[in-house]
PDB file of C-alpha atoms in Angstrom:
ATOM      1  CA  MET X  28       5.127  -0.483  -4.226  1.00  0.00           C
ATOM      2  CA  ALA X  29       5.170  -3.498  -1.887  1.00  0.00           C
ATOM      3  CA  GLU X  30       8.265  -5.945  -2.798  1.00  0.00           C
ATOM      4  CA  LYS X  31       8.882  -9.207  -1.063  1.00  0.00           C
ATOM      5  CA  ASP X  32      11.465  -7.870   1.188  1.00  0.00           C
ATOM      6  CA  ASP X  33       9.353  -4.839   2.360  1.00  0.00           C
ATOM      7  CA  ASP X  34       7.528  -7.039   4.639  1.00  0.00           C
ATOM      8  CA  LYS X  35      10.278  -6.805   7.420  1.00  0.00           C
ATOM      9  CA  VAL X  36      12.236  -3.499   7.352  1.00  0.00           C
ATOM     10  CA  ARG X  37      14.464  -1.471   9.776  1.00  0.00           C
ATOM     11  CA  LEU X  38      13.176   1.646  11.490  1.00  0.00           C
ATOM     12  CA  ASP X  39      15.796   3.736  10.271  1.00  0.00           C
ATOM     13  CA  LYS X  40      15.890   2.439   6.545  1.00  0.00           C
ATOM     14  CA  TRP X  41      12.099   3.175   6.631  1.00  0.00           C
ATOM     15  CA  LEU X  42      12.288   6.708   8.200  1.00  0.00           C
ATOM     16  CA  TRP X  43      15.063   7.393   5.511  1.00  0.00           C
ATOM     17  CA  ALA X  44      12.752   5.854   2.525  1.00  0.00           C
ATOM     18  CA  ALA X  45       9.726   7.905   3.989  1.00  0.00           C
ATOM     19  CA  ARG X  46      11.906  10.974   3.467  1.00  0.00           C
ATOM     20  CA  PHE X  47      11.798  12.252   6.969  1.00  0.00           C
ATOM     21  CA  PHE X  48      15.774  12.133   7.093  1.00  0.00           C
ATOM     22  CA  LYS X  49      18.458  12.918   4.213  1.00  0.00           C
ATOM     23  CA  THR X  50      20.607   9.643   5.130  1.00  0.00           C
ATOM     24  CA  ARG X  51      20.093   6.605   7.192  1.00  0.00           C
ATOM     25  CA  ALA X  52      23.074   7.501   9.508  1.00  0.00           C
ATOM     26  CA  LEU X  53      20.883  10.824  10.561  1.00  0.00           C
ATOM     27  CA  ALA X  54      17.763   8.732  10.854  1.00  0.00           C
ATOM     28  CA  LYS X  55      19.857   6.175  13.072  1.00  0.00           C
ATOM     29  CA  ALA X  56      21.428   9.047  15.328  1.00  0.00           C
ATOM     30  CA  ALA X  57      17.859  10.373  15.761  1.00  0.00           C
ATOM     31  CA  ILE X  58      16.458   7.115  16.973  1.00  0.00           C
ATOM     32  CA  GLU X  59      19.467   6.567  19.390  1.00  0.00           C
ATOM     33  CA  GLY X  60      18.962  10.239  20.595  1.00  0.00           C
ATOM     34  CA  GLY X  61      15.364   9.463  21.762  1.00  0.00           C
ATOM     35  CA  LYS X  62      13.751  11.696  18.879  1.00  0.00           C
ATOM     36  CA  VAL X  63      11.750   8.921  17.364  1.00  0.00           C
ATOM     37  CA  HIS X  64       9.242   6.851  19.616  1.00  0.00           C
ATOM     38  CA  CYS X  65       7.406   3.639  18.341  1.00  0.00           C
ATOM     39  CA  ARG X  66       3.985   3.089  20.295  1.00  0.00           C
ATOM     40  CA  GLY X  67       4.811   5.587  22.964  1.00  0.00           C
ATOM     41  CA  GLU X  68       8.388   3.927  23.828  1.00  0.00           C
ATOM     42  CA  ARG X  69      11.833   4.714  22.756  1.00  0.00           C
ATOM     43  CA  CYS X  70      13.325   2.484  20.314  1.00  0.00           C
ATOM     44  CA  LYS X  71      16.045   1.078  18.544  1.00  0.00           C
ATOM     45  CA  PRO X  72      17.097   1.335  14.791  1.00  0.00           C
ATOM     46  CA  SER X  73      16.565  -2.239  14.335  1.00  0.00           C
ATOM     47  CA  LYS X  74      13.044  -2.326  15.343  1.00  0.00           C
ATOM     48  CA  GLU X  75      10.787  -3.494  12.296  1.00  0.00           C
ATOM     49  CA  PRO X  76       7.745  -1.306  12.051  1.00  0.00           C
ATOM     50  CA  LYS X  77       4.459  -2.759  11.230  1.00  0.00           C
ATOM     51  CA  VAL X  78       1.591  -1.067   9.405  1.00  0.00           C
ATOM     52  CA  GLY X  79      -0.456   0.630  11.585  1.00  0.00           C
ATOM     53  CA  ASP X  80       2.107   1.773  14.170  1.00  0.00           C
ATOM     54  CA  GLU X  81       1.999   5.160  15.590  1.00  0.00           C
ATOM     55  CA  LEU X  82       5.549   7.031  15.276  1.00  0.00           C
ATOM     56  CA  LEU X  83       6.259  10.072  17.286  1.00  0.00           C
ATOM     57  CA  ILE X  84       9.015  11.857  15.206  1.00  0.00           C
ATOM     58  CA  ARG X  85      10.830  14.932  16.466  1.00  0.00           C
ATOM     59  CA  ILE X  86      12.734  16.981  13.790  1.00  0.00           C
ATOM     60  CA  GLY X  87      13.956  20.339  14.949  1.00  0.00           C
ATOM     61  CA  PHE X  88      11.095  22.437  16.634  1.00  0.00           C
ATOM     62  CA  ASP X  89       8.635  20.144  14.963  1.00  0.00           C
ATOM     63  CA  GLU X  90       6.927  17.163  16.486  1.00  0.00           C
ATOM     64  CA  ARG X  91       4.880  14.575  14.076  1.00  0.00           C
ATOM     65  CA  THR X  92       2.881  11.850  15.164  1.00  0.00           C
ATOM     66  CA  VAL X  93       2.476   9.846  12.088  1.00  0.00           C
ATOM     67  CA  VAL X  94       0.760   6.331  11.491  1.00  0.00           C
ATOM     68  CA  VAL X  95       2.789   3.746   9.246  1.00  0.00           C
ATOM     69  CA  ARG X  96       0.928   2.942   6.153  1.00  0.00           C
ATOM     70  CA  ALA X  97       3.026   0.698   4.123  1.00  0.00           C
ATOM     71  CA  LEU X  98       6.704  -0.166   4.421  1.00  0.00           C
ATOM     72  CA  SER X  99       9.443   0.043   1.905  1.00  0.00           C
ATOM     73  CA  ALA X 100      13.126  -0.049   2.201  1.00  0.00           C
ATOM     74  CA  VAL X 101      13.473   1.880  -1.197  1.00  0.00           C
ATOM     75  CA  ARG X 102      13.912   5.744  -1.251  1.00  0.00           C
ATOM     76  CA  ARG X 103      11.735   6.879  -4.112  1.00  0.00           C
ATOM     77  CA  GLY X 104      10.165  10.261  -4.812  1.00  0.00           C
ATOM     78  CA  ALA X 105       8.338  12.462  -2.354  1.00  0.00           C
ATOM     79  CA  PRO X 106       4.812  11.887  -3.766  1.00  0.00           C
ATOM     80  CA  GLU X 107       5.570   7.932  -3.173  1.00  0.00           C
ATOM     81  CA  ALA X 108       7.280   8.522   0.079  1.00  0.00           C
ATOM     82  CA  GLN X 109       4.081  10.426   1.181  1.00  0.00           C
ATOM     83  CA  THR X 110       2.012   7.396   1.043  1.00  0.00           C
ATOM     84  CA  LEU X 111       4.175   5.612   3.331  1.00  0.00           C
ATOM     85  CA  TYR X 112       2.624   7.117   6.201  1.00  0.00           C
ATOM     86  CA  GLU X 113      -0.360   9.290   7.467  1.00  0.00           C
ATOM     87  CA  GLU X 114       0.092  12.213   9.951  1.00  0.00           C
ATOM     88  CA  THR X 115      -2.784  12.722  12.347  1.00  0.00           C
ATOM     89  CA  PRO X 116      -4.668  15.750  12.360  1.00  0.00           C
ATOM     90  CA  GLN X 117      -3.953  16.476  16.045  1.00  0.00           C
ATOM     91  CA  SER X 118      -0.262  16.704  14.995  1.00  0.00           C
ATOM     92  CA  LEU X 119      -0.918  18.686  11.754  1.00  0.00           C
ATOM     93  CA  ALA X 120      -2.787  21.080  13.769  1.00  0.00           C
ATOM     94  CA  ALA X 121      -0.167  21.063  16.556  1.00  0.00           C
ATOM     95  CA  ARG X 122       2.627  22.010  14.257  1.00  0.00           C
ATOM     96  CA  GLU X 123       0.821  24.803  12.331  1.00  0.00           C
ATOM     97  CA  GLU X 124       0.135  26.457  15.582  1.00  0.00           C
ATOM     98  CA  ALA X 125       3.603  25.955  16.593  1.00  0.00           C
ATOM     99  CA  ALA X 126       4.571  27.339  13.361  1.00  0.00           C
ATOM    100  CA  ALA X 127       2.663  30.234  13.516  1.00  0.00           C
ATOM    101  CA  GLN X 128       4.052  31.079  17.228  1.00  0.00           C
ATOM    102  CA  ARG X 129       7.461  30.820  16.232  1.00  0.00           C
ATOM    103  CA  LYS X 130       6.737  33.179  13.428  1.00  0.00           C
ATOM    104  CA  ALA X 131       4.980  35.548  15.734  1.00  0.00           C
ATOM    105  CA  GLY X 132       8.101  35.199  18.094  1.00  0.00           C
ATOM    106  CA  ALA X 133       6.155  34.007  21.258  1.00  0.00           C
ATOM    107  CA  LEU X 134       8.452  31.106  22.065  1.00  0.00           C
ATOM    108  CA  GLY X 135      11.609  33.145  21.352  1.00  0.00           C
ATOM    109  CA  LEU X 136      13.583  34.946  24.102  1.00  0.00           C
ATOM    110  CA  GLN X 137      13.913  38.483  23.619  1.00  0.00           C
ATOM    111  CA  THR X 138      16.640  40.390  25.317  1.00  0.00           C
ATOM    112  CA  ASP X 139      18.086  43.998  25.331  1.00  0.00           C
ATOM    113  CA  GLY X 140      21.329  42.790  23.767  1.00  0.00           C
ATOM    114  CA  ARG X 141      24.459  41.787  25.687  1.00  0.00           C
ATOM    115  CA  PRO X 142      24.882  42.058  29.225  1.00  0.00           C
ATOM    116  CA  SER X 143      26.949  44.920  30.453  1.00  0.00           C
ATOM    117  CA  LYS X 144      30.264  44.216  32.621  1.00  0.00           C
ATOM    118  CA  LYS X 145      28.320  44.764  35.602  1.00  0.00           C
ATOM    119  CA  GLN X 146      25.613  42.224  34.733  1.00  0.00           C
ATOM    120  CA  ARG X 147      28.389  39.721  33.685  1.00  0.00           C
ATOM    121  CA  ARG X 148      29.946  39.863  37.176  1.00  0.00           C
ATOM    122  CA  GLN X 149      26.754  39.333  38.464  1.00  0.00           C
ATOM    123  CA  ILE X 150      26.202  36.488  36.421  1.00  0.00           C
ATOM    124  CA  GLN X 151      29.407  35.061  37.400  1.00  0.00           C
ATOM    125  CA  TYR X 152      28.616  35.432  41.050  1.00  0.00           C
ATOM    126  CA  LEU X 153      25.512  33.676  41.060  1.00  0.00           C
ATOM    127  CA  ARG X 154      27.060  31.095  38.997  1.00  0.00           C
ATOM    128  CA  ASP X 155      30.048  30.599  41.612  1.00  0.00           C
ATOM    129  CA  TYR X 156      27.750  30.688  44.671  1.00  0.00           C
ATOM    130  CA  LYS X 157      27.567  27.676  46.756  1.00  0.00           C
ATOM    131  CA  PRO X 158      25.069  27.804  49.603  1.00  0.00           C
ATOM    132  CA  ASP X 159      26.117  26.758  52.826  1.00  0.00           C
TER     133      ASP X 159
END
């Protein structure tokens, strides 16, 4: 899988090739939005990941910690893309636990429905309130 240009590849291109994002534009937007950290720090889309780097990737509710195992600038099938990285066991356990909590509704906000007219007025009063 390693070609001669695969020793240097942009982070946004690697994330796209590893199938974390459907397009490079989405990968770039996620990196610029602070959703991807390399070695614990925010990075730029042009960062060149190295084999052994640890990446923290947030996609929606999921947060994955992966270790780069191979570099590729070419998007291939999912089985080949999964060989580019290895997810840490702690990350896998945390994702499964979070998914179970979401499924059980533990993280969701439970309400009695829409606020009444009186409750809306109280909310508006609190929003407009300015202490002296």
